[in-house]
Structure formats: C-alpha cells, structure tokens
Amino acid sequence: MDYSIMIGGQAGQGLQTIGSVLAKLFSRSGFHVFTHQDYMSRIRGGHNFYQVRFSDHPLSSSRSLVDILIALDKTTVEEHRDSMAPGGFIVYDPDTVKEDYEGEGFLGVPFRKIAMDAAGNRLMENTVAVGAALGMLGMGLKTLDELLTETFARKGREVVDQNLVAAKAGADFARENCGDCRFAVPGTTATAPRRMLLDGTAAVGLGALMSGCRFYAAYPMTPSTGVMNFMADQSRKHSLVVEQAEDEIAAINMAIGASFAGVRSMTGTAGGGFALMVEGLSLAAMTETPVVIFVGQRPAPATGFPTRTEQGDLLNLAHASHGEFPRIVLAPGSPEQAFYLTGKAFDLAEKYQVPAFILSDQYLADTEWTLDGLDPGKINYQDYRVRAGDLEKMEIYRRHAYTETGISPLAEPGASRHLVVTDSDEHDEDGHLVEDAETRNRMVDKRLLRKLPLIRDEISPPLLHGAENPETVVCGWGSTYGVMKEAVDQLSESASIAMLHFSEILPFPGTKVFDYLEVLRSAKNTVCVENNATSQFARLMRAETGFEFGSHVNRYDGRPFLLDELLEELGNPSADVPEEGEAGV
Amino acid sequence: MFRKKVKPVSELEEFRGQNPAWCPGCGNLQILRAFKLAMVELGIKPHELTIVSGIGQAGKFPHYTRCNTFNGLHGRTLPVAQAIHLVNHDMRVLAVAGDGDCYGEGGNHLLHAMRRNLDVTVFVHDNQVYGLTKGQASPTTDEGMVTGTQPFGVLYEPMNPMALAVAMDCSFVARGFSGNQEQLQKLMQAALEHKGFALIDILQNCVTFNKLNTFQWYKERCYPVGPEHDSSDREAAFRMALEFGDRIPTGIIYRHPRHTLEEALPEIANREPLVHQPFSQEDVAGELERYY
C-alpha cells in the first residue's frame, strides 16, 4: 500500500490546513508519511499544492503520480490531471470550480453546500474535503475526531462539533458516491506504533532548543523564517531571547555579541541574507566567538524563486568571507538528521570557538517525515565556557592564550575580576591589537592550523546505504538523501547499487574511519545527484580529494527530485558516462 | 535593576591601558581622560563594564583603558553592544564609535537602537571627518569642505545627529565637547547612570585632517546649555538640536524616560540575566511531545 494525496488550490484557500490534518492523521493511524509543499511567493491566489504520501512501509520522498487530488480550484484540475495514477480520483466542488467533469476518475463533492447543510457554516468546507478523502479511502473517523478535538479545543466544543459533523457528512457523501473507489487501506489497530511527524524546520528548532540555544537574532527570509517562528514560540516558555534585527548584518553581529556575553546563540537566513552576513562570519572567526548559522537555500541569484528549493549555495558557504579560518558546514538530509546535526553544530561551534553552519533548503524545511522518535540525550550538551568560580581561581586569564590545541579559554565577561578582551584586528593573547609579524603567525597557527585537523576528526564520514561492493554509486548531499535512498532501495532489487550520502561536509571528511574514496574508485558507475546546475558538491569533492564522478544528475528548476523522476534518470546510469576528460563542469 | 547596590571604589590607575597611538593634540585623548574620571567617580570597576567599539580612531578607545572589550567591525558596534546587554543586563555596556562608524556605516543600527531602548550608552567621537582613512568627508562634515574624495567640496547637508535622536524619541540625548572636560565627564556619568539608550555626540578636533573645525573653532562656538533649558520638553529640545553654526549648545539636550527593552521582555524582565538562568535538556525535552 502506497498512496499519494495532493491538495491543490490558491494561497489562502486553506490547503495547508487540509494537508497537515491529513498528514498527522495518517501518522497517528500508524502509517509512514512523507509530505512536501510547493507554493508561490504571494499571500493570496496563485497555484499551490501540498502532497501527502502515506504507506505501510517507510517513506522518504514524494512521487509524481497522485491517487487522490483534492482540487480547490480549476487550475489544480488542469495542472495535475495528467499526473493521476491509474484508479486515481480528482475530488472537486463543482460549484467552486464551475465545471462539471464527466467520466472516470472524477468525483464531484459539493464541499460548501455540504458544510452549510450539515454544520451550517461554510468555513467547514475544508473539513468536508478531509472527510471526503477519508471516506474514499474507507477509513474511519475516530482518529480525525481526536485530532479535531485537540486542534479546536481552545475554540470551544461548538467548533469541534461543527467540524466533526462536517467531516462525517463529507465522508458519507464520498462513500455513497464513489462506487469505483478501490483504495485498500488497512484498518487502524489499537497497537499502531507511536510515531512523530516532523518537518525540517521544527527539527532544527528542536535541535537548537535541546542544545541550550538562548539567543536567536534574524531578519525574516523564506525559507528560514520558520526556525525563527519556532524559537519565538518557545521563548515564552523557556528562557530564550529572540530578536528581529533591522537587517542580516545586525542579526549576525547580535548573535556574536550574545555569544561573547556568554550564551549559545544562533542566526538564520537564506542565501541573499547570508550575503549580508559574510563580514560578520569573519568577525566570528577572528574573535573566535562560537556562532551557529542556519542557511535555508532557495534558488537565486538575487531574489530568485523566493519560495522554492535549490542546493545552490554550498560553494558560497565553503568560500564566503575574507581571510582563512576553519568553518563547519553540516547539511542534514532528513528532519532526524537536522535535529542531531543542529546539536552537533552547537557543540562543535563552542568546543572549537568557530562558526558552524546548518545548510538546509526549502524542500527539507517544509517536508514532513514520520520517525520513531528523537533522543535529546544523543545531543551532547556540555558547557565549554569558563564560568565564575573557575575563572576567579585563575591567576592570569588571557582570552586568546596560545595552547597545544589552539583552543583558548572562553570566559564570561563580568563573571570575575578578569577582563575578557577580543578584537577584529589581529591581536595578542590578551586580545589587544598588534601589528607584528610574529604574533600574526602564531595566531594563524592557533586559530586555523592547530584547530582544523582536530575539527576534521569530529566530522563523520558519508553514509553508505545499499550494496556492499556496489557497481553503481549514487552520491549526493543534504536534502536529496530521502529520494536517493528510496531510489537506491528500489533499484537494488535488480542492480548492484548503493548510495553515498554526505551530511557533514566541511571540514571535508577524511578517509581514516571509512575509505569512501575506495568505494567510489571500485565502482563501475559513479553518479552525483544535485539540486543545482553546476554540480557544486562534485567540484568540492574534486578539489578536496581529486575524485571525479563519472556522471551527474542535476535539477535546477526550483523543484525537488521526485522518486519516479529520479528512478528514470538513474535507470540506466552507465548510459551517460562521459569520455575521459569530459567529466565534471 | 540587578546592579549591585554597594559600588566598589575604583581608582584612576585601574583604567590605565596601552599607550594611545593617537596624534598629539587629538581630541580623543581628552575624551579618554574624561571617561576614566567618570568611571572613578561612579565607582565602576573595569570588569563591570564592557566596551564595544568598531573601526576608526575611536574604535581603538577600549585598548587605551581597561575593561571587557569587544572591538568588532566598522559600523557594527550597536548590534553587538545591544546583544551583550540583552543576555546580561547586569553588564554595563558602552559603545564607542566615530561619526563615520555610527552615523555612516552604522546609521541604520542607530535608528533601531534608539527604538529598542536598551540600557546601552554610546559615545560618538564626532570630528566631522574621517581620520583613519585619511581625511575624507564624514556624514557630519560641513557642506563645501574640500577633501581628496570630495574635490568639488561636500555637495550636501551634514547630518544632524541631535535632531535625529530627538525625532526618534531617544531616551537620552546629549552633546559634549572634548575641550570642556568637566562638563564632558558629568555628561558621561549622567549617560552611564541613565536607564535606557543614551547617545552623547562628542565634538572633538582632528588635528591632522580637519583644518576647518579646529579646536579653536569649536571652542569659540560651544556653550553649555543653561539651567533654563527643560530637557524633558521635546519642542525645546528640537530647537536646541537645530542650533549648529555660530553657536553650538552642549549638555543634555533631551531626556525622555521610557521603558527599556529588558523591562518589557518577559524572558528577562525582573529576572536573572539570561546568561545566569539555568539550562537543562530535561526542561525542554517535553517539547518533542507536540510532534507525536
């Protein structure tokens, strides 16, 4: 069993509400769920959709074929009627769409009329649509009942009841009028496994919260704003200050100031905002102030596609800024990875007093996955700073003291008589500005050359998934993890294939723990899959290791890879191996 | 609000830093001296203050005294200073900037710092010229002044930081002159004691690059505002702020007590500074439940 439901319509029609209710409902019913969203950069109108795939086996991607399309407007019908799976149905309200579609695969459900007749409230039309979908699938309404009660409890019993009546009327109508529906959804058992349903945004937010992040400063920018909203929402309950800065320049400088003052801090933005933060990135590096920077990629240059997805900023993050210093770039591939890697970013940033990035994108930010659970205990929380008592005991304190590891004691200013001094100018061990060549050399050795190998040792090797000695290796990074994994799983049935996925990218992983280069060199075909036009990861790989991929699969239209599309691309991976010397870009 | 009630006594010697590399006769030297005297008078110990500075001759200020220091980027003093105070509101925070730093590159940050009204003080060393980059016009340079980068003279009006601050309803607005040590020290004390965002525009001479607004030029024009000036009267403050030419008033131009951000933010209002509030993973682990 593996179904895909798409809700399409204009912004403001409530399709997100329908989509998220269905996603949570399937998750609560014990199914695996994967959702993804596509929306335009406008508040009302346009064409948006929310795709919910659910199954009794684990999912990590969306597929293009749709089983049930809930069309809230005519455009949705026209745009997606060619994507219907055999036996699929387009559900629509003939009154809203102002069209009566004849023939197989259409089910007219007068959402608004049913809402008025059953609940006496036209606002319930979306709940009617949810009910209709459940009716077609032959699912009961018990879980929806629970969900609606939870969701609307604050609005009072009356609203809950209205919703329940509307949902039931929608389900009854669909059951009576969809004699051809042949969906087979197993009944919910009392022992349905308890699963989380989490998107990339909340995963980063939760990771930051569990890591002791106390300060978040940002300027709103899609697709990073969700993390800011998450943190602001948490600030009421937990001690956390969230400041909406006047611009991204202020945001990163505030995050650095807060960290200097003694708390873990973070900022977030997209590529365009990060462009403004770059000077601050070097400041964090020079003053050795820990800071975590979340970058949600979207297609650029400039404003690009504000609400769509791309993996186009990797090389920018790798090289951005003036001067040389260590930086950490972690690129999660799933909400689960996003949670743990955010924890790792905070830990490493403070341990080594360097900037650490969480590099995500719109696709991962908005996709929801089911997972068995998250363990905050696996997020290493250790306060690496020298606090009041220990600081007072120190006879001499030097903020930038030379040490074997290059890591100087990071103290809290004001906690003792010791002064904490740092400078964006080159400085001595006390933090005061200097101009001499000898100190410069020692400081570069300390900040960069001593620390870098230690940080590299903390970076996990890429994940190998699939055949042990694969003939074909499909390689990628960040948010393409899920779709590559499902594609490799399917292709494994008939081919010797494996996935090599990088989620910890800089410092570039070494080969001590796992010689992934050997795996690549032994393979007949090596394919690098990237959501960008110029194979940025492949170029980084070549620069760092000398390895060149045999072929590349790129998508750069602002949309994510869908499972069946990627399967088609990978179906015959040996076909487009370039001639010697032609590989790469 | 959480500041220690009993202040330890500090001595001038405690504030001795590196030897200043400013030009002999530079107004910065007098500003530095007034600051040290103000600190001693207030009884603040070096470690109880953090100075945030940017780039420019004023940016070197904290190195020439002793205190916690974050010497950051050009124009970015205020975001850093505000964040330090947000997470540790026990910490007294002083931002030190030049006219280019605070009014040019950091102009946007100044507007928003006045809006936020955190308990942060800023000294703007205003010599109406760029010193560190050798003599270009600054946002406060008088119209007509010829420089290497303004060969036809400055073609537009100078910025009026005092009028801007009054317009923004900044909670403490003052002008000082490096040549009037006694008044400057008192202004610094008042600004550091003021609860809320305090701006002191400090007129100073640049002996090397500003041959127009010399020490003598300021000396002839600057006059202390009299006791008849009601600094709580915004209209009177505007009139005072607009006076810049043959006569330049110095002193507290405007004072408007209003609530500070740290008093309004529930996470820190009437609570321990954020940096000292305990954190444990167990306290936040329950948030995962919302996603089941």
XYZ file of C-alpha atoms in Angstrom, chain B residues 2-259:
258
model
C 20.101 43.902 39.439
C 23.169 46.048 39.728
C 24.989 45.795 42.992
C 23.833 48.484 45.338
C 27.190 48.957 47.031
C 29.721 50.087 44.471
C 33.356 49.225 44.999
C 35.607 52.216 44.724
C 37.796 52.303 41.644
C 40.924 54.294 41.068
C 42.248 56.060 38.040
C 45.263 53.750 37.869
C 42.985 50.742 37.301
C 41.946 52.176 33.951
C 45.442 52.567 32.559
C 45.625 50.701 29.236
C 48.038 50.660 26.306
C 49.695 53.912 25.312
C 47.416 55.695 22.852
C 48.647 55.862 19.266
C 46.532 58.934 18.550
C 48.144 62.140 17.235
C 49.388 64.598 19.863
C 46.616 67.113 20.475
C 43.864 64.746 19.304
C 40.506 65.307 20.992
C 40.288 61.563 21.634
C 42.877 61.903 24.390
C 40.623 64.274 26.303
C 37.590 62.046 25.746
C 39.536 59.097 27.129
C 40.559 61.082 30.191
C 37.011 62.267 30.872
C 35.810 58.678 30.590
C 38.330 57.381 33.138
C 37.440 60.114 35.562
C 33.736 59.377 35.092
C 34.328 55.699 35.858
C 36.242 56.520 39.021
C 33.576 58.982 40.092
C 30.855 56.357 39.511
C 32.906 53.723 41.316
C 32.620 51.212 38.486
C 35.352 48.564 38.312
C 36.904 47.743 34.931
C 35.407 44.233 34.802
C 31.906 45.593 35.432
C 31.863 47.330 32.069
C 32.061 46.049 28.514
C 33.124 48.478 25.843
C 32.148 47.617 22.295
C 33.865 49.537 19.576
C 34.098 49.453 15.824
C 36.712 50.686 13.411
C 38.280 54.110 13.161
C 40.408 56.039 15.610
C 37.569 55.892 18.153
C 37.494 52.121 17.710
C 40.871 51.869 19.459
C 39.465 53.524 22.585
C 38.973 50.367 24.711
C 42.585 49.298 24.209
C 43.727 52.533 25.844
C 41.822 51.814 29.016
C 40.911 48.637 30.888
C 37.569 46.823 30.731
C 35.931 43.908 28.946
C 36.240 44.651 25.262
C 34.681 43.617 22.018
C 36.373 45.585 19.261
C 34.367 44.479 16.240
C 33.564 45.771 12.775
C 33.117 49.199 11.255
C 29.586 50.405 11.939
C 28.527 47.308 13.858
C 29.104 48.400 17.427
C 25.453 48.785 18.338
C 24.154 45.312 17.368
C 26.964 43.708 19.375
C 26.514 46.077 22.338
C 22.753 45.571 22.478
C 23.024 41.788 22.347
C 25.542 41.760 25.198
C 23.122 43.727 27.345
C 20.148 41.594 26.284
C 21.768 38.412 27.530
C 23.457 40.003 30.533
C 21.527 43.011 31.750
C 23.763 43.239 34.823
C 26.569 44.201 32.492
C 27.023 47.907 31.878
C 27.629 48.326 28.162
C 29.278 51.251 26.427
C 29.565 51.530 22.657
C 32.293 53.811 21.350
C 32.133 54.895 17.729
C 33.242 57.622 15.375
C 30.950 59.779 13.245
C 31.598 57.573 10.206
C 31.127 54.416 12.236
C 27.877 55.380 13.970
C 26.230 57.826 11.554
C 27.529 56.448 8.233
C 28.097 52.735 8.074
C 26.054 52.063 11.209
C 23.270 54.603 10.683
C 20.524 52.024 10.392
C 21.647 50.334 13.590
C 21.498 53.676 15.441
C 17.863 54.207 14.412
C 16.868 50.812 15.687
C 18.930 51.033 18.860
C 17.005 54.195 19.717
C 13.749 52.320 19.105
C 14.744 49.316 21.207
C 15.884 51.489 24.087
C 18.138 49.007 25.788
C 20.249 50.282 28.661
C 23.284 50.930 26.455
C 25.347 54.114 26.209
C 27.043 55.283 23.043
C 29.814 57.860 22.783
C 30.187 59.179 19.257
C 33.554 60.807 18.734
C 32.460 63.388 16.200
C 35.293 65.271 14.499
C 33.363 65.818 11.265
C 35.974 63.977 9.224
C 37.387 60.523 8.554
C 40.699 60.250 10.347
C 41.762 56.617 9.999
C 41.295 56.592 6.226
C 42.981 59.990 5.983
C 40.643 62.865 5.608
C 37.518 62.029 3.587
C 34.161 63.629 4.396
C 32.060 62.052 7.136
C 28.258 62.262 7.481
C 28.707 65.355 9.681
C 31.253 67.191 7.514
C 30.147 70.744 6.722
C 28.884 71.465 3.225
C 31.618 72.781 0.960
C 34.623 71.191 2.645
C 37.090 70.026 0.010
C 38.787 66.650 0.532
C 40.677 64.145 -1.581
C 37.468 62.304 -2.364
C 35.246 65.413 -2.480
C 37.268 67.611 -4.883
C 34.253 69.876 -5.530
C 33.603 70.178 -1.834
C 30.876 68.285 0.028
C 27.759 68.904 -2.032
C 25.131 68.088 0.541
C 23.911 68.983 4.002
C 25.550 67.407 7.028
C 23.568 65.051 9.159
C 22.231 66.435 12.423
C 22.540 63.598 14.934
C 20.944 65.545 17.790
C 17.808 66.436 15.820
C 17.617 62.860 14.540
C 17.811 61.491 18.077
C 15.116 63.857 19.362
C 12.926 62.913 16.384
C 13.428 59.237 17.263
C 12.425 59.984 20.870
C 15.781 58.660 22.019
C 15.648 58.438 25.790
C 18.867 60.401 26.479
C 20.425 62.853 24.031
C 23.475 64.941 24.866
C 26.290 66.807 23.173
C 29.725 67.216 24.666
C 32.936 68.899 23.604
C 36.325 67.352 24.246
C 37.609 70.801 25.243
C 35.164 71.063 28.127
C 36.471 68.231 30.294
C 34.427 68.987 33.359
C 31.105 69.053 31.529
C 32.009 66.036 29.379
C 32.793 63.940 32.423
C 29.457 64.902 34.007
C 27.608 64.060 30.773
C 29.316 60.684 30.630
C 28.316 59.969 34.216
C 24.737 61.020 33.544
C 24.588 58.879 30.397
C 26.046 55.822 32.127
C 23.604 56.278 35.019
C 20.644 56.839 32.712
C 18.328 53.879 32.337
C 17.823 53.425 28.623
C 19.643 54.148 25.410
C 21.890 57.176 25.803
C 23.637 58.993 22.973
C 26.419 61.508 23.537
C 27.687 63.222 20.431
C 31.152 64.396 21.448
C 32.614 67.157 19.315
C 36.368 66.826 19.027
C 39.063 68.246 16.841
C 41.099 66.256 14.335
C 44.488 67.986 14.303
C 45.611 66.280 11.125
C 42.689 66.185 8.727
C 40.121 68.764 9.715
C 41.566 72.227 9.238
C 38.110 73.805 9.271
C 36.552 72.596 12.530
C 39.618 73.108 14.692
C 39.826 73.112 18.463
C 39.617 76.905 18.346
C 36.581 76.687 16.011
C 34.686 74.522 18.499
C 35.967 76.493 21.484
C 34.536 79.730 20.096
C 31.131 78.206 19.388
C 30.355 75.633 22.050
C 28.403 76.927 25.008
C 26.798 74.966 27.833
C 23.003 74.911 27.805
C 21.699 76.911 30.715
C 19.593 75.705 33.633
C 16.563 77.279 31.918
C 16.599 74.529 29.271
C 13.944 71.951 30.089
C 15.386 68.717 28.719
C 12.034 66.968 29.119
C 10.416 69.414 26.680
C 10.690 67.840 23.245
C 9.981 71.039 21.322
C 12.618 72.932 23.266
C 14.970 70.029 22.645
C 14.325 70.263 18.898
C 15.150 73.965 18.903
C 18.336 73.229 20.796
C 19.205 70.340 18.486
C 18.812 72.503 15.402
C 21.303 75.040 16.677
C 24.620 74.266 14.998
C 26.705 77.022 13.456
C 27.888 80.180 15.083
C 26.711 78.795 18.381
C 26.629 75.137 19.398
C 24.870 74.136 22.608
C 26.453 71.373 24.705
C 24.862 69.499 27.569
C 21.787 67.328 27.965
C 19.538 68.239 25.058
C 16.720 65.773 25.678
C 15.772 63.261 28.276
C 12.719 61.076 27.976
C 12.430 58.207 30.450
C 10.598 55.319 28.832
C 10.554 51.604 29.375
